[in-house]
Amino acid sequence: MSPHDRKEDEIRRMLERPHPAVPPDLAPRAAERGRRLLRRRRLLRAVAWGALLVALVAFCVWAATARPWNSPPADVAPPLSGW
């Protein structure tokens, strides 16, 4: 008997047994859990987008005030010659 036949026989025996009883409130519980998961996922997505927007605004404000693209002023004056 090949392993495939053994598995098939085992599955047939499992299907011939009486099936376990399904709780009557299984579908409403599953639907409520799905709604909760969907609500949570939407909330997390909204929080992530909000955090990204806040970070973008904070970066823009920092860039506007610090102006990192400008070179820093020289601390030492160049030597004066010809006076």
Coordinates of C-alpha atoms in Angstrom, one line a residue:
M1 CA 0.0 0.0 0.0
S2 CA 1.5 3.3 -1.0
P3 CA 1.6 6.3 1.3
H4 CA -1.0 8.0 -0.9
D5 CA -3.5 5.2 -0.5
R6 CA -2.9 5.1 3.3
K7 CA -3.7 8.8 3.5
E8 CA -6.7 8.4 1.4
D9 CA -8.0 5.6 3.6
E10 CA -7.4 7.6 6.7
I11 CA -9.3 10.5 5.3
R12 CA -12.2 8.3 4.2
R13 CA -12.4 6.9 7.8
M14 CA -12.4 10.4 9.2
L15 CA -15.3 11.4 6.9
E16 CA -17.3 8.3 7.8
R17 CA -17.4 9.2 11.5
P18 CA -20.1 11.4 12.9
H19 CA -19.3 15.1 12.5
P20 CA -18.9 17.2 15.6
A21 CA -21.8 19.6 16.4
V22 CA -21.3 23.2 15.3
P23 CA -22.4 25.8 17.9
P24 CA -25.5 27.6 16.7
D25 CA -24.0 31.1 17.3
L26 CA -20.8 30.4 15.3
A27 CA -21.7 32.5 12.3
P28 CA -22.7 35.6 14.3
R29 CA -19.6 35.3 16.4
A30 CA -17.3 34.9 13.4
A31 CA -19.0 37.9 11.7
E32 CA -18.5 40.1 14.8
R33 CA -14.9 39.0 15.1
G34 CA -14.3 39.9 11.4
R35 CA -15.9 43.3 11.9
R36 CA -13.7 43.9 15.0
L37 CA -10.6 42.9 13.0
L38 CA -11.6 45.2 10.1
R39 CA -12.3 48.1 12.4
R40 CA -8.9 47.6 14.2
R41 CA -7.1 47.4 10.8
R42 CA -8.7 50.6 9.6
L43 CA -7.9 52.4 12.9
L44 CA -4.2 51.3 12.7
R45 CA -4.0 52.4 9.1
A46 CA -5.5 55.8 9.9
V47 CA -3.1 56.2 12.9
A48 CA -0.1 55.2 10.6
W49 CA -1.2 57.8 8.0
G50 CA -1.6 60.4 10.7
A51 CA 1.8 59.7 12.1
L52 CA 3.3 59.9 8.6
L53 CA 1.6 63.3 8.1
V54 CA 2.8 64.6 11.4
A55 CA 6.3 63.5 10.7
L56 CA 6.2 65.1 7.2
V57 CA 5.0 68.4 8.7
A58 CA 7.6 68.3 11.5
F59 CA 10.3 67.7 8.9
C60 CA 9.1 70.6 6.7
V61 CA 9.0 73.0 9.7
W62 CA 12.5 71.9 10.8
A63 CA 13.8 72.3 7.2
A64 CA 12.3 75.7 6.9
T65 CA 13.8 77.0 10.2
A66 CA 17.2 75.2 10.2
R67 CA 17.8 75.5 6.4
P68 CA 20.2 72.6 6.3
W69 CA 21.0 73.3 2.6
N70 CA 22.8 76.5 3.5
S71 CA 26.5 76.3 4.4
P72 CA 27.2 77.3 8.0
P73 CA 28.7 80.7 8.5
A74 CA 32.5 80.9 8.9
D75 CA 33.7 81.3 12.5
V76 CA 37.1 82.8 11.4
A77 CA 37.3 85.8 9.1
P78 CA 39.7 85.5 6.2
P79 CA 43.0 87.2 6.6
L80 CA 43.0 90.9 5.6
S81 CA 46.0 91.9 3.5
G82 CA 46.8 95.3 2.0
W83 CA 45.8 97.5 4.9

